[in-house]
PDB file of C-alpha atoms and ligand atoms in Angstrom:
ATOM      1  CA  MET A 262       8.897  -9.403  14.955  1.00 86.00           C
ATOM      2  CA  ALA A 263       9.157  -7.177  11.927  1.00 93.00           C
ATOM      3  CA  ARG A 264       8.720  -3.447  11.474  1.00 96.00           C
ATOM      4  CA  PHE A 265       7.940  -1.783   8.183  1.00 97.00           C
ATOM      5  CA  LEU A 266       7.312   1.548   6.637  1.00 98.00           C
ATOM      6  CA  HIS A 267       4.013   1.190   4.812  1.00 98.00           C
ATOM      7  CA  LEU A 268       3.874   3.591   1.868  1.00 98.00           C
ATOM      8  CA  THR A 269       1.196   3.674  -0.773  1.00 98.00           C
ATOM      9  CA  ASP A 270      -0.127   5.450  -3.845  1.00 98.00           C
ATOM     10  CA  LEU A 271       2.955   7.362  -4.917  1.00 98.00           C
ATOM     11  CA  HIS A 272       1.495   7.998  -8.405  1.00 98.00           C
ATOM     12  CA  VAL A 273       4.886   9.004  -9.773  1.00 98.00           C
ATOM     13  CA  VAL A 274       4.897  10.398 -13.309  1.00 98.00           C
ATOM     14  CA  ALA A 275       7.690  10.665 -15.839  1.00 97.00           C
ATOM     15  CA  PRO A 276       9.960  13.638 -15.094  1.00 96.00           C
ATOM     16  CA  GLY A 277       8.754  16.783 -16.792  1.00 96.00           C
ATOM     17  CA  THR A 278       5.083  15.833 -16.527  1.00 97.00           C
ATOM     18  CA  LEU A 279       2.456  16.311 -13.809  1.00 97.00           C
ATOM     19  CA  CYS A 280      -0.034  13.904 -12.230  1.00 97.00           C
ATOM     20  CA  SER A 281      -3.594  15.036 -13.091  1.00 96.00           C
ATOM     21  CA  GLY A 282      -1.989  18.073 -14.721  1.00 95.00           C
ATOM     22  CA  MET A 283      -1.209  19.449 -11.275  1.00 97.00           C
ATOM     23  CA  LEU A 284       0.968  17.341  -8.960  1.00 97.00           C
ATOM     24  CA  ASP A 285       4.711  16.913  -9.406  1.00 97.00           C
ATOM     25  CA  THR A 286       4.556  13.518  -7.739  1.00 98.00           C
ATOM     26  CA  GLY A 287       8.254  12.814  -8.275  1.00 98.00           C
ATOM     27  CA  ALA A 288       9.116  15.916  -6.258  1.00 98.00           C
ATOM     28  CA  ILE A 289       6.420  15.031  -3.696  1.00 98.00           C
ATOM     29  CA  LEU A 290       7.970  11.576  -3.265  1.00 98.00           C
ATOM     30  CA  ARG A 291      11.451  13.056  -2.912  1.00 98.00           C
ATOM     31  CA  ALA A 292      10.243  15.500  -0.251  1.00 98.00           C
ATOM     32  CA  GLY A 293       8.302  12.730   1.481  1.00 98.00           C
ATOM     33  CA  VAL A 294      11.349  10.494   1.655  1.00 98.00           C
ATOM     34  CA  ASP A 295      13.312  13.448   3.056  1.00 98.00           C
ATOM     35  CA  ARG A 296      10.713  13.981   5.773  1.00 97.00           C
ATOM     36  CA  ILE A 297      10.491  10.307   6.717  1.00 97.00           C
ATOM     37  CA  LEU A 298      14.290   9.988   6.803  1.00 98.00           C
ATOM     38  CA  ALA A 299      14.377  12.979   9.141  1.00 96.00           C
ATOM     39  CA  GLN A 300      11.916  11.151  11.396  1.00 95.00           C
ATOM     40  CA  MET A 301      13.929   7.907  11.398  1.00 96.00           C
ATOM     41  CA  PRO A 302      15.736   8.545  14.701  1.00 96.00           C
ATOM     42  CA  ALA A 303      12.326   8.757  16.364  1.00 95.00           C
ATOM     43  CA  ILE A 304      10.873   5.822  14.443  1.00 94.00           C
ATOM     44  CA  GLY A 305      13.704   3.415  15.238  1.00 95.00           C
ATOM     45  CA  PRO A 306      15.089   0.457  13.278  1.00 95.00           C
ATOM     46  CA  LEU A 307      13.014  -0.994  10.446  1.00 97.00           C
ATOM     47  CA  ASP A 308      13.120  -4.230   8.444  1.00 97.00           C
ATOM     48  CA  GLY A 309      11.773  -2.940   5.167  1.00 97.00           C
ATOM     49  CA  VAL A 310       9.539  -0.704   3.122  1.00 98.00           C
ATOM     50  CA  LEU A 311       6.213  -2.066   1.921  1.00 98.00           C
ATOM     51  CA  VAL A 312       4.501  -0.236  -0.949  1.00 98.00           C
ATOM     52  CA  THR A 313       0.861  -1.174  -1.558  1.00 98.00           C
ATOM     53  CA  GLY A 314       0.533  -0.123  -5.164  1.00 98.00           C
ATOM     54  CA  ASP A 315       0.086   2.750  -7.552  1.00 98.00           C
ATOM     55  CA  VAL A 316       3.826   3.279  -7.516  1.00 98.00           C
ATOM     56  CA  SER A 317       3.384   4.920 -10.928  1.00 98.00           C
ATOM     57  CA  GLU A 318       0.572   7.039 -12.308  1.00 98.00           C
ATOM     58  CA  ASP A 319       1.415   6.657 -15.975  1.00 97.00           C
ATOM     59  CA  GLY A 320       3.105   3.236 -16.056  1.00 97.00           C
ATOM     60  CA  SER A 321       6.213   4.683 -17.723  1.00 98.00           C
ATOM     61  CA  ALA A 322       9.669   3.220 -17.237  1.00 98.00           C
ATOM     62  CA  ALA A 323      10.896   6.717 -16.336  1.00 98.00           C
ATOM     63  CA  SER A 324       8.359   6.999 -13.511  1.00 98.00           C
ATOM     64  CA  TYR A 325       9.469   3.643 -12.071  1.00 98.00           C
ATOM     65  CA  ASP A 326      13.144   4.604 -12.371  1.00 98.00           C
ATOM     66  CA  LEU A 327      12.435   7.714 -10.331  1.00 98.00           C
ATOM     67  CA  ALA A 328      10.340   5.856  -7.737  1.00 98.00           C
ATOM     68  CA  VAL A 329      12.854   3.044  -7.274  1.00 98.00           C
ATOM     69  CA  ARG A 330      15.700   5.539  -6.949  1.00 98.00           C
ATOM     70  CA  GLU A 331      13.872   7.503  -4.258  1.00 98.00           C
ATOM     71  CA  LEU A 332      12.745   4.412  -2.341  1.00 98.00           C
ATOM     72  CA  ALA A 333      16.347   3.135  -2.350  1.00 98.00           C
ATOM     73  CA  ARG A 334      17.306   6.114  -0.189  1.00 98.00           C
ATOM     74  CA  PHE A 335      15.820   4.354   2.830  1.00 98.00           C
ATOM     75  CA  GLY A 336      18.598   1.759   2.556  1.00 98.00           C
ATOM     76  CA  LEU A 337      16.026  -0.960   3.321  1.00 98.00           C
ATOM     77  CA  PRO A 338      14.570  -3.867   1.344  1.00 98.00           C
ATOM     78  CA  VAL A 339      11.573  -2.666  -0.673  1.00 98.00           C
ATOM     79  CA  TYR A 340       8.541  -4.928  -1.224  1.00 98.00           C
ATOM     80  CA  ALA A 341       5.709  -3.868  -3.502  1.00 98.00           C
ATOM     81  CA  VAL A 342       2.456  -4.958  -5.092  1.00 98.00           C
ATOM     82  CA  PRO A 343       0.960  -3.282  -8.171  1.00 98.00           C
ATOM     83  CA  GLY A 344      -2.113  -1.039  -8.156  1.00 98.00           C
ATOM     84  CA  ASN A 345      -4.589  -0.134 -10.857  1.00 98.00           C
ATOM     85  CA  HIS A 346      -2.384   2.668 -12.200  1.00 98.00           C
ATOM     86  CA  ASP A 347       0.655   0.413 -12.479  1.00 98.00           C
ATOM     87  CA  ASN A 348       1.771  -1.313 -15.636  1.00 98.00           C
ATOM     88  CA  ARG A 349       2.605  -4.876 -14.658  1.00 98.00           C
ATOM     89  CA  ALA A 350       5.445  -5.326 -17.153  1.00 97.00           C
ATOM     90  CA  ALA A 351       7.098  -2.026 -16.247  1.00 98.00           C
ATOM     91  CA  PHE A 352       6.531  -2.730 -12.532  1.00 98.00           C
ATOM     92  CA  ARG A 353       8.141  -6.142 -12.937  1.00 97.00           C
ATOM     93  CA  ALA A 354      11.106  -4.612 -14.729  1.00 97.00           C
ATOM     94  CA  ALA A 355      11.535  -1.906 -12.103  1.00 97.00           C
ATOM     95  CA  PHE A 356      11.580  -4.334  -9.161  1.00 96.00           C
ATOM     96  CA  GLY A 357      12.940  -7.247 -11.189  1.00 89.00           C
ATOM     97  CA  GLY A 358      16.148  -7.432  -9.203  1.00 88.00           C
ATOM     98  CA  ALA A 359      14.281  -8.230  -5.999  1.00 95.00           C
ATOM     99  CA  ALA A 360      14.273 -11.831  -4.801  1.00 96.00           C
ATOM    100  CA  TRP A 361      10.529 -11.715  -4.082  1.00 98.00           C
ATOM    101  CA  MET A 362       9.513 -10.834  -7.655  1.00 97.00           C
ATOM    102  CA  PRO A 363       8.052 -13.856  -9.482  1.00 96.00           C
ATOM    103  CA  ALA A 364       9.467 -14.466 -12.956  1.00 92.00           C
ATOM    104  CA  ALA A 365       6.074 -14.370 -14.669  1.00 93.00           C
ATOM    105  CA  GLY A 366       2.353 -14.053 -14.053  1.00 95.00           C
ATOM    106  CA  ALA A 367       0.723 -12.173 -11.217  1.00 98.00           C
ATOM    107  CA  VAL A 368       2.973 -10.297  -8.804  1.00 98.00           C
ATOM    108  CA  ASP A 369       2.165 -12.532  -5.836  1.00 98.00           C
ATOM    109  CA  TRP A 370       4.957 -13.198  -3.367  1.00 98.00           C
ATOM    110  CA  VAL A 371       5.907 -14.431   0.087  1.00 98.00           C
ATOM    111  CA  VAL A 372       8.668 -12.996   2.238  1.00 97.00           C
ATOM    112  CA  ASP A 373       9.577 -14.585   5.554  1.00 96.00           C
ATOM    113  CA  LEU A 374      11.112 -12.570   8.338  1.00 92.00           C
ATOM    114  CA  PRO A 375      11.628 -13.700  11.915  1.00 83.00           C
ATOM    115  CA  ASP A 376       8.168 -14.549  13.285  1.00 93.00           C
ATOM    116  CA  THR A 377       6.458 -12.842  10.347  1.00 96.00           C
ATOM    117  CA  ARG A 378       5.234 -13.999   6.949  1.00 97.00           C
ATOM    118  CA  MET A 379       4.452 -11.189   4.531  1.00 98.00           C
ATOM    119  CA  ILE A 380       2.252 -12.090   1.561  1.00 98.00           C
ATOM    120  CA  GLY A 381       1.893  -9.739  -1.411  1.00 98.00           C
ATOM    121  CA  LEU A 382      -1.104 -10.152  -3.721  1.00 98.00           C
ATOM    122  CA  ASP A 383      -1.685  -8.698  -7.177  1.00 98.00           C
ATOM    123  CA  THR A 384      -5.159  -7.170  -7.659  1.00 98.00           C
ATOM    124  CA  LEU A 385      -4.344  -5.295 -10.871  1.00 98.00           C
ATOM    125  CA  VAL A 386      -6.661  -5.856 -13.824  1.00 98.00           C
ATOM    126  CA  GLU A 387      -5.020  -3.881 -16.583  1.00 96.00           C
ATOM    127  CA  GLY A 388      -7.407  -1.515 -18.326  1.00 95.00           C
ATOM    128  CA  GLN A 389      -9.744  -0.960 -15.372  1.00 98.00           C
ATOM    129  CA  GLY A 390      -9.716   0.801 -12.028  1.00 98.00           C
ATOM    130  CA  ALA A 391     -11.402  -1.917  -9.988  1.00 98.00           C
ATOM    131  CA  GLY A 392      -9.280  -4.749  -8.623  1.00 98.00           C
ATOM    132  CA  ARG A 393      -9.728  -8.493  -8.681  1.00 98.00           C
ATOM    133  CA  LEU A 394      -7.885 -11.432  -7.176  1.00 98.00           C
ATOM    134  CA  GLN A 395      -7.521 -14.041  -9.896  1.00 98.00           C
ATOM    135  CA  PRO A 396      -7.930 -17.748  -9.033  1.00 98.00           C
ATOM    136  CA  ASP A 397      -4.149 -18.264  -9.164  1.00 98.00           C
ATOM    137  CA  SER A 398      -3.631 -15.475  -6.627  1.00 98.00           C
ATOM    138  CA  LEU A 399      -6.263 -16.921  -4.307  1.00 98.00           C
ATOM    139  CA  GLU A 400      -4.615 -20.331  -4.560  1.00 98.00           C
ATOM    140  CA  PHE A 401      -1.239 -18.709  -3.898  1.00 98.00           C
ATOM    141  CA  LEU A 402      -2.699 -17.103  -0.769  1.00 98.00           C
ATOM    142  CA  THR A 403      -4.109 -20.393   0.481  1.00 98.00           C
ATOM    143  CA  HIS A 404      -0.709 -22.095   0.124  1.00 97.00           C
ATOM    144  CA  ALA A 405       1.089 -19.162   1.731  1.00 97.00           C
ATOM    145  CA  LEU A 406      -1.282 -19.165   4.711  1.00 97.00           C
ATOM    146  CA  ASN A 407      -1.001 -22.930   5.096  1.00 95.00           C
ATOM    147  CA  GLY A 408       2.769 -22.557   5.353  1.00 95.00           C
ATOM    148  CA  ALA A 409       2.727 -19.637   7.762  1.00 94.00           C
ATOM    149  CA  GLY A 410       2.850 -21.802  10.873  1.00 91.00           C
ATOM    150  CA  ALA A 411       2.893 -19.751  14.058  1.00 90.00           C
ATOM    151  CA  ARG A 412       4.154 -16.600  12.343  1.00 94.00           C
ATOM    152  CA  ALA A 413       2.310 -13.307  12.314  1.00 95.00           C
ATOM    153  CA  VAL A 414       0.899 -12.720   8.825  1.00 97.00           C
ATOM    154  CA  VAL A 415       0.749  -9.532   6.799  1.00 98.00           C
ATOM    155  CA  VAL A 416      -1.373  -9.670   3.636  1.00 98.00           C
ATOM    156  CA  ALA A 417      -0.527  -6.707   1.378  1.00 98.00           C
ATOM    157  CA  LEU A 418      -2.635  -5.725  -1.620  1.00 98.00           C
ATOM    158  CA  HIS A 419      -3.634  -2.520  -3.369  1.00 98.00           C
ATOM    159  CA  HIS A 420      -7.434  -2.677  -3.409  1.00 98.00           C
ATOM    160  CA  PRO A 421      -8.730  -3.015   0.161  1.00 98.00           C
ATOM    161  CA  PRO A 422     -11.522  -5.414   1.029  1.00 98.00           C
ATOM    162  CA  LEU A 423     -13.653  -2.612   2.450  1.00 98.00           C
ATOM    163  CA  ARG A 424     -15.919   0.186   1.292  1.00 97.00           C
ATOM    164  CA  THR A 425     -15.340   3.831   2.183  1.00 97.00           C
ATOM    165  CA  GLY A 426     -18.680   5.357   1.241  1.00 96.00           C
ATOM    166  CA  ILE A 427     -16.883   7.487  -1.342  1.00 96.00           C
ATOM    167  CA  ARG A 428     -18.881   6.480  -4.366  1.00 95.00           C
ATOM    168  CA  PHE A 429     -16.225   6.979  -7.032  1.00 96.00           C
ATOM    169  CA  MET A 430     -13.766   4.866  -5.044  1.00 96.00           C
ATOM    170  CA  ASP A 431     -16.218   2.138  -4.070  1.00 97.00           C
ATOM    171  CA  ASN A 432     -17.053   1.841  -7.772  1.00 96.00           C
ATOM    172  CA  ILE A 433     -13.444   0.815  -8.423  1.00 98.00           C
ATOM    173  CA  GLY A 434     -12.934  -1.305  -5.317  1.00 98.00           C
ATOM    174  CA  LEU A 435     -12.008  -4.959  -4.941  1.00 98.00           C
ATOM    175  CA  GLU A 436     -14.523  -6.911  -7.003  1.00 98.00           C
ATOM    176  CA  ASN A 437     -14.260 -10.217  -5.149  1.00 98.00           C
ATOM    177  CA  THR A 438     -13.829  -9.434  -1.482  1.00 98.00           C
ATOM    178  CA  GLU A 439     -15.894 -12.534  -0.708  1.00 98.00           C
ATOM    179  CA  ASP A 440     -13.279 -14.747  -2.384  1.00 98.00           C
ATOM    180  CA  LEU A 441     -10.532 -13.171  -0.276  1.00 98.00           C
ATOM    181  CA  ALA A 442     -12.602 -13.663   2.868  1.00 97.00           C
ATOM    182  CA  ALA A 443     -13.176 -17.301   1.974  1.00 97.00           C
ATOM    183  CA  ALA A 444      -9.434 -17.860   1.489  1.00 97.00           C
ATOM    184  CA  ILE A 445      -8.448 -16.557   4.931  1.00 97.00           C
ATOM    185  CA  PRO A 446      -9.299 -18.923   7.792  1.00 91.00           C
ATOM    186  CA  ALA A 447     -10.554 -17.359  10.989  1.00 86.00           C
ATOM    187  CA  ASN A 448      -7.938 -19.135  13.087  1.00 85.00           C
ATOM    188  CA  CYS A 449      -4.733 -18.124  11.288  1.00 85.00           C
ATOM    189  CA  GLY A 450      -2.490 -15.296  12.324  1.00 80.00           C
ATOM    190  CA  PRO A 451      -2.443 -12.868  14.046  1.00 93.00           C
ATOM    191  CA  LEU A 452      -3.149 -11.505  10.580  1.00 96.00           C
ATOM    192  CA  ILE A 453      -3.435  -7.966   9.291  1.00 97.00           C
ATOM    193  CA  CYS A 454      -4.445  -7.011   5.769  1.00 98.00           C
ATOM    194  CA  VAL A 455      -2.820  -3.748   4.636  1.00 98.00           C
ATOM    195  CA  ALA A 456      -3.789  -1.827   1.525  1.00 98.00           C
ATOM    196  CA  GLY A 457      -3.925   1.536  -0.208  1.00 98.00           C
ATOM    197  CA  HIS A 458      -5.971   2.828  -3.145  1.00 98.00           C
ATOM    198  CA  VAL A 459      -8.439   4.922  -1.115  1.00 98.00           C
ATOM    199  CA  HIS A 460      -5.896   7.650  -0.179  1.00 98.00           C
ATOM    200  CA  GLY A 461      -6.980   7.741   3.437  1.00 98.00           C
ATOM    201  CA  VAL A 462      -7.030   5.801   6.690  1.00 98.00           C
ATOM    202  CA  TYR A 463      -9.817   3.243   6.952  1.00 98.00           C
ATOM    203  CA  LEU A 464     -10.228   0.314   9.312  1.00 98.00           C
ATOM    204  CA  GLY A 465     -12.224  -2.713   8.281  1.00 97.00           C
ATOM    205  CA  ARG A 466     -12.427  -6.432   8.819  1.00 97.00           C
ATOM    206  CA  ILE A 467     -11.997  -9.493   6.689  1.00 96.00           C
ATOM    207  CA  GLY A 468     -13.606 -12.248   8.716  1.00 93.00           C
ATOM    208  CA  ALA A 469     -11.979 -12.064  12.139  1.00 92.00           C
ATOM    209  CA  HIS A 470      -8.979 -10.089  10.888  1.00 96.00           C
ATOM    210  CA  ARG A 471      -8.041  -6.426  10.641  1.00 97.00           C
ATOM    211  CA  VAL A 472      -7.944  -4.443   7.395  1.00 98.00           C
ATOM    212  CA  VAL A 473      -6.225  -1.050   7.273  1.00 98.00           C
ATOM    213  CA  THR A 474      -5.523   1.409   4.485  1.00 98.00           C
ATOM    214  CA  ALA A 475      -2.652   3.877   4.581  1.00 98.00           C
ATOM    215  CA  PRO A 476      -2.776   7.498   3.484  1.00 98.00           C
ATOM    216  CA  SER A 477      -1.289   8.277   0.097  1.00 98.00           C
ATOM    217  CA  LEU A 478       2.052  10.004  -0.061  1.00 97.00           C
ATOM    218  CA  CYS A 479       0.756  12.472  -2.667  1.00 98.00           C
ATOM    219  CA  SER A 480      -2.983  13.226  -2.351  1.00 98.00           C
ATOM    220  CA  ALA A 481      -6.220  12.463  -0.496  1.00 98.00           C
ATOM    221  CA  PHE A 482      -9.925  11.993  -1.175  1.00 97.00           C
ATOM    222  CA  ALA A 483     -12.614  13.807   0.784  1.00 96.00           C
ATOM    223  CA  LEU A 484     -14.959  11.601   2.775  1.00 96.00           C
ATOM    224  CA  ASP A 485     -18.025  12.782   0.891  1.00 96.00           C
ATOM    225  CA  ARG A 486     -20.797  10.192   0.835  1.00 95.00           C
ATOM    226  CA  ARG A 487     -23.324  12.294  -1.063  1.00 94.00           C
ATOM    227  CA  PRO A 488     -24.475  10.766  -4.343  1.00 89.00           C
ATOM    228  CA  ASP A 489     -23.477  13.933  -6.195  1.00 91.00           C
ATOM    229  CA  ALA A 490     -20.083  14.290  -4.480  1.00 92.00           C
ATOM    230  CA  ARG A 491     -17.491  15.882  -6.699  1.00 95.00           C
ATOM    231  CA  VAL A 492     -15.052  13.397  -8.206  1.00 96.00           C
ATOM    232  CA  GLY A 493     -11.527  14.597  -7.542  1.00 97.00           C
ATOM    233  CA  PHE A 494      -8.597  14.726  -5.156  1.00 98.00           C
ATOM    234  CA  LEU A 495      -7.255  16.936  -2.366  1.00 98.00           C
ATOM    235  CA  THR A 496      -3.596  17.867  -1.983  1.00 97.00           C
ATOM    236  CA  GLY A 497      -3.653  16.474   1.578  1.00 96.00           C
ATOM    237  CA  PRO A 498      -3.468  15.260   4.206  1.00 96.00           C
ATOM    238  CA  THR A 499      -0.693  13.040   2.937  1.00 98.00           C
ATOM    239  CA  GLY A 500       1.151  10.469   4.963  1.00 98.00           C
ATOM    240  CA  TYR A 501       2.430   6.979   5.468  1.00 98.00           C
ATOM    241  CA  ALA A 502       2.106   4.226   8.046  1.00 98.00           C
ATOM    242  CA  LEU A 503       4.205   2.108  10.364  1.00 98.00           C
ATOM    243  CA  LEU A 504       3.528  -1.573  10.804  1.00 97.00           C
ATOM    244  CA  ASP A 505       4.882  -3.602  13.706  1.00 96.00           C
ATOM    245  CA  THR A 506       4.161  -7.325  13.901  1.00 95.00           C
ATOM    246  CA  GLY A 507       5.909  -7.799  17.230  1.00 85.00           C
ATOM    247  CA  PRO A 508       4.425  -7.963  20.707  1.00 82.00           C
ATOM    248  CA  ASP A 509       3.042  -4.458  20.166  1.00 80.00           C
ATOM    249  CA  ASP A 510       1.265  -5.749  17.041  1.00 89.00           C
ATOM    250  CA  SER A 511       0.442  -2.255  15.884  1.00 93.00           C
ATOM    251  CA  TRP A 512      -0.226  -0.267  12.766  1.00 97.00           C
ATOM    252  CA  THR A 513      -0.280   3.523  12.841  1.00 97.00           C
ATOM    253  CA  ALA A 514      -0.770   6.168  10.181  1.00 97.00           C
ATOM    254  CA  GLN A 515       1.497   9.183  10.272  1.00 96.00           C
ATOM    255  CA  PRO A 516       0.962  12.537   8.545  1.00 95.00           C
ATOM    256  CA  LEU A 517       3.874  13.822   6.501  1.00 94.00           C
ATOM    257  CA  PHE A 518       3.292  17.320   7.824  1.00 91.00           C
ATOM    258  CA  MET A 519       2.953  17.688  11.587  1.00 90.00           C
ATOM    259  CA  GLY A 520       1.949  20.744  13.552  1.00 91.00           C
ATOM    260  CA  ASP A 521       4.560  22.868  15.325  1.00 96.00           C
ATOM    261  CA  GLY A 522       6.111  21.737  18.621  1.00 94.00           C
ATOM    262  CA  PRO A 523       6.548  19.808  20.825  1.00 93.00           C
ATOM    263  CA  PHE A 524       5.752  22.408  23.479  1.00 97.00           C
ATOM    264  CA  ASP A 525       5.962  21.862  27.221  1.00 97.00           C
ATOM    265  CA  PHE A 526       2.686  20.880  28.882  1.00 97.00           C
TER     266      PHE A 526
HETATM  267 FE1  LIG B 759      -5.445   2.812  -6.847  1.00 54.16          FE
END
């Protein structure tokens, strides 16, 4: 079994600047790491931290330096895939010391843990918001699934293969969900596909398998399905998720800011 923190959409900017002219996402990340570390005694032991993209907002080396430094505070291996806001070269440089990072090309990777195979897929198409799995990434996935054996499988990518009903997000969704579905056999797994991008918790399916999206650590999008819905972000709720591939086989989203308590019943 393996247990991970699932973080996503950090949107860190270079120190001294603000995300969308408003959010100090470096400070938000620092405070978020503080809060999660404080919750660690309750969470229990973990095998790693999985980040499903948009580590950086501006693609700057300084933003990645800050993000990597903060993520290192968990004292756990960090695994990451790029999102549409990431710069692949800067992302590669930032996580270049990690054994899972391929030397060139798409940031597709496989990490094996006891009873679990984690597969990271690169959906970044630089210069656009929407994501796409390139043929090489789909082939990589096929090989990785073929070699998974009896392990539980986690497929991590930034753009989820689902639609939220939020028009401005669906317009920049995964362009070739059908190719991903075709690459995942119904009988492999147990398999869970984990993603980010939509800054909220959504449950979907890819064939017979589960798809979940984690809340962003820095902002949220209102579930507003009206055609004229305002394009923009909310300052919360923010959060993260916990993924467990063991007998419990669970994924749960956690808010960064809880209510008061606990109080006696
Ligand atoms: Fe994104």
